Amino acid sequence: MKTLETERLILRAWTPEDADDFYEYAKHPEVGLNGGWPPHTSRDESRQVIQYFIEANDIWAIVCKESGRVIGSVGLHADNKRPNIKVKELGFVLGADHWGKGLATEAARCAIAHAFADMELDLVSTYHKTFNARAKRVIEKCGFTCEGILRQASRRYDAQIFDAACYSVLRSEYVN
């Protein structure tokens, strides 16, 4: 993965050495809940997820330049709802200690710019559970257009089913 940089962040490939930082934010009950996964219960669990990230090769670790610690992740994944190969789905997670500082928006904008400039994508999509107001705000600040609500589109780890808000931004619409 290409390493990307913003004013306050470095987006880089995950390494096994990131397990302690990842566990620290992934064990918070609200972090995973918003993304649909259970809070991590051990560093071993975090190590296993990092191994998946490394193999998938489509998820960056978000590193805070000031502290040097991993504080979240941002990825560009296949969008299974769209067959166009020049489309990716943006996903992002940020540790609760860093919410409200504009860091998720900064990381997401960097990934989107990379998607259009370097990957030459036609469209970037993203989704959020309708209860997740923080994700909605990041998505809006990144210039996405709401396409609508996919009813009963997301099943969380605890078997609860939620509606998902669907957004996209076209290359022609994106202003970096």
PDB file of C-alpha atoms in Angstrom, residues 55-143:
ATOM      1  CA  GLU A  55      -3.812  -9.778   3.710  1.00  0.00           C
ATOM      2  CA  ALA A  56      -6.656  -7.604   2.378  1.00  0.00           C
ATOM      3  CA  ASN A  57      -4.181  -4.822   1.549  1.00  0.00           C
ATOM      4  CA  ASP A  58      -6.930  -2.200   1.297  1.00  0.00           C
ATOM      5  CA  ILE A  59      -6.969  -0.722   4.803  1.00  0.00           C
ATOM      6  CA  TRP A  60      -4.515   1.873   6.088  1.00  0.00           C
ATOM      7  CA  ALA A  61      -3.544   2.370   9.696  1.00  0.00           C
ATOM      8  CA  ILE A  62      -4.154   5.999  10.670  1.00  0.00           C
ATOM      9  CA  VAL A  63      -1.099   7.188  12.597  1.00  0.00           C
ATOM     10  CA  CYS A  64      -1.128  10.457  14.538  1.00  0.00           C
ATOM     11  CA  LYS A  65       2.058  12.330  13.646  1.00  0.00           C
ATOM     12  CA  GLU A  66       2.216  13.988  17.064  1.00  0.00           C
ATOM     13  CA  SER A  67       2.111  10.766  19.110  1.00  0.00           C
ATOM     14  CA  GLY A  68       3.283   8.203  16.542  1.00  0.00           C
ATOM     15  CA  ARG A  69       0.420   5.925  17.594  1.00  0.00           C
ATOM     16  CA  VAL A  70      -2.196   4.179  15.474  1.00  0.00           C
ATOM     17  CA  ILE A  71      -5.535   5.843  16.238  1.00  0.00           C
ATOM     18  CA  GLY A  72      -7.818   4.335  13.604  1.00  0.00           C
ATOM     19  CA  SER A  73      -8.146   2.939  10.121  1.00  0.00           C
ATOM     20  CA  VAL A  74      -9.409   3.970   6.707  1.00  0.00           C
ATOM     21  CA  GLY A  75      -9.946   1.701   3.739  1.00  0.00           C
ATOM     22  CA  LEU A  76     -11.061   1.508   0.149  1.00  0.00           C
ATOM     23  CA  HIS A  77     -12.847  -1.808  -0.332  1.00  0.00           C
ATOM     24  CA  ALA A  78     -14.763  -3.527  -3.102  1.00  0.00           C
ATOM     25  CA  ASP A  79     -18.363  -2.278  -3.100  1.00  0.00           C
ATOM     26  CA  ASN A  80     -20.384  -5.453  -3.471  1.00  0.00           C
ATOM     27  CA  LYS A  81     -23.480  -3.456  -4.408  1.00  0.00           C
ATOM     28  CA  ARG A  82     -21.823  -1.991  -7.519  1.00  0.00           C
ATOM     29  CA  PRO A  83     -20.332  -4.169 -10.253  1.00  0.00           C
ATOM     30  CA  ASN A  84     -18.156  -1.396 -11.739  1.00  0.00           C
ATOM     31  CA  ILE A  85     -14.529  -2.300 -11.072  1.00  0.00           C
ATOM     32  CA  LYS A  86     -13.589   1.389 -10.924  1.00  0.00           C
ATOM     33  CA  VAL A  87     -15.616   1.871  -7.725  1.00  0.00           C
ATOM     34  CA  LYS A  88     -14.460   1.445  -4.147  1.00  0.00           C
ATOM     35  CA  GLU A  89     -16.272   1.729  -0.842  1.00  0.00           C
ATOM     36  CA  LEU A  90     -14.754   4.014   1.776  1.00  0.00           C
ATOM     37  CA  GLY A  91     -14.729   2.771   5.353  1.00  0.00           C
ATOM     38  CA  PHE A  92     -13.224   4.467   8.391  1.00  0.00           C
ATOM     39  CA  VAL A  93     -12.872   3.981  12.139  1.00  0.00           C
ATOM     40  CA  LEU A  94     -11.332   6.318  14.677  1.00  0.00           C
ATOM     41  CA  GLY A  95     -10.566   5.754  18.351  1.00  0.00           C
ATOM     42  CA  ALA A  96     -13.034   7.489  20.665  1.00  0.00           C
ATOM     43  CA  ASP A  97     -10.287   9.622  22.246  1.00  0.00           C
ATOM     44  CA  HIS A  98      -9.872  11.333  18.873  1.00  0.00           C
ATOM     45  CA  TRP A  99     -13.508  11.995  17.991  1.00  0.00           C
ATOM     46  CA  GLY A 100     -14.543  15.575  17.327  1.00  0.00           C
ATOM     47  CA  LYS A 101     -11.119  16.801  16.149  1.00  0.00           C
ATOM     48  CA  GLY A 102     -11.619  16.504  12.388  1.00  0.00           C
ATOM     49  CA  LEU A 103      -9.173  13.595  12.094  1.00  0.00           C
ATOM     50  CA  ALA A 104     -11.618  11.130  10.529  1.00  0.00           C
ATOM     51  CA  THR A 105     -12.510  13.738   7.920  1.00  0.00           C
ATOM     52  CA  GLU A 106      -8.832  14.438   7.260  1.00  0.00           C
ATOM     53  CA  ALA A 107      -8.072  10.722   6.778  1.00  0.00           C
ATOM     54  CA  ALA A 108     -11.161  10.123   4.636  1.00  0.00           C
ATOM     55  CA  ARG A 109     -10.402  13.087   2.364  1.00  0.00           C
ATOM     56  CA  CYS A 110      -6.866  11.807   1.881  1.00  0.00           C
ATOM     57  CA  ALA A 111      -8.114   8.335   0.919  1.00  0.00           C
ATOM     58  CA  ILE A 112     -10.694   9.824  -1.469  1.00  0.00           C
ATOM     59  CA  ALA A 113      -8.077  12.038  -3.140  1.00  0.00           C
ATOM     60  CA  HIS A 114      -5.893   8.938  -3.583  1.00  0.00           C
ATOM     61  CA  ALA A 115      -8.864   7.016  -5.019  1.00  0.00           C
ATOM     62  CA  PHE A 116      -9.438   9.568  -7.755  1.00  0.00           C
ATOM     63  CA  ALA A 117      -5.889  10.784  -8.446  1.00  0.00           C
ATOM     64  CA  ASP A 118      -3.866   7.590  -8.118  1.00  0.00           C
ATOM     65  CA  MET A 119      -6.365   4.752  -8.515  1.00  0.00           C
ATOM     66  CA  GLU A 120      -8.332   6.601 -11.207  1.00  0.00           C
ATOM     67  CA  LEU A 121     -11.681   5.468  -9.816  1.00  0.00           C
ATOM     68  CA  ASP A 122     -14.994   6.624 -11.286  1.00  0.00           C
ATOM     69  CA  LEU A 123     -16.884   6.679  -7.980  1.00  0.00           C
ATOM     70  CA  VAL A 124     -16.336   6.246  -4.250  1.00  0.00           C
ATOM     71  CA  SER A 125     -19.246   4.998  -2.174  1.00  0.00           C
ATOM     72  CA  THR A 126     -19.745   4.840   1.560  1.00  0.00           C
ATOM     73  CA  TYR A 127     -22.419   3.671   3.963  1.00  0.00           C
ATOM     74  CA  HIS A 128     -23.264   4.251   7.602  1.00  0.00           C
ATOM     75  CA  LYS A 129     -25.817   2.909  10.018  1.00  0.00           C
ATOM     76  CA  THR A 130     -28.523   5.537  10.308  1.00  0.00           C
ATOM     77  CA  PHE A 131     -27.923   5.966  14.049  1.00  0.00           C
ATOM     78  CA  ASN A 132     -24.257   6.911  13.521  1.00  0.00           C
ATOM     79  CA  ALA A 133     -24.377  10.720  13.426  1.00  0.00           C
ATOM     80  CA  ARG A 134     -20.575  11.063  13.633  1.00  0.00           C
ATOM     81  CA  ALA A 135     -20.036   9.040  10.472  1.00  0.00           C
ATOM     82  CA  LYS A 136     -22.787  10.970   8.722  1.00  0.00           C
ATOM     83  CA  ARG A 137     -21.052  14.256   9.526  1.00  0.00           C
ATOM     84  CA  VAL A 138     -17.677  13.033   8.210  1.00  0.00           C
ATOM     85  CA  ILE A 139     -19.324  11.796   5.017  1.00  0.00           C
ATOM     86  CA  GLU A 140     -21.120  15.101   4.473  1.00  0.00           C
ATOM     87  CA  LYS A 141     -17.923  17.091   5.061  1.00  0.00           C
ATOM     88  CA  CYS A 142     -16.197  14.953   2.415  1.00  0.00           C
ATOM     89  CA  GLY A 143     -18.723  16.012  -0.243  1.00  0.00           C
TER      90      GLY A 143
END
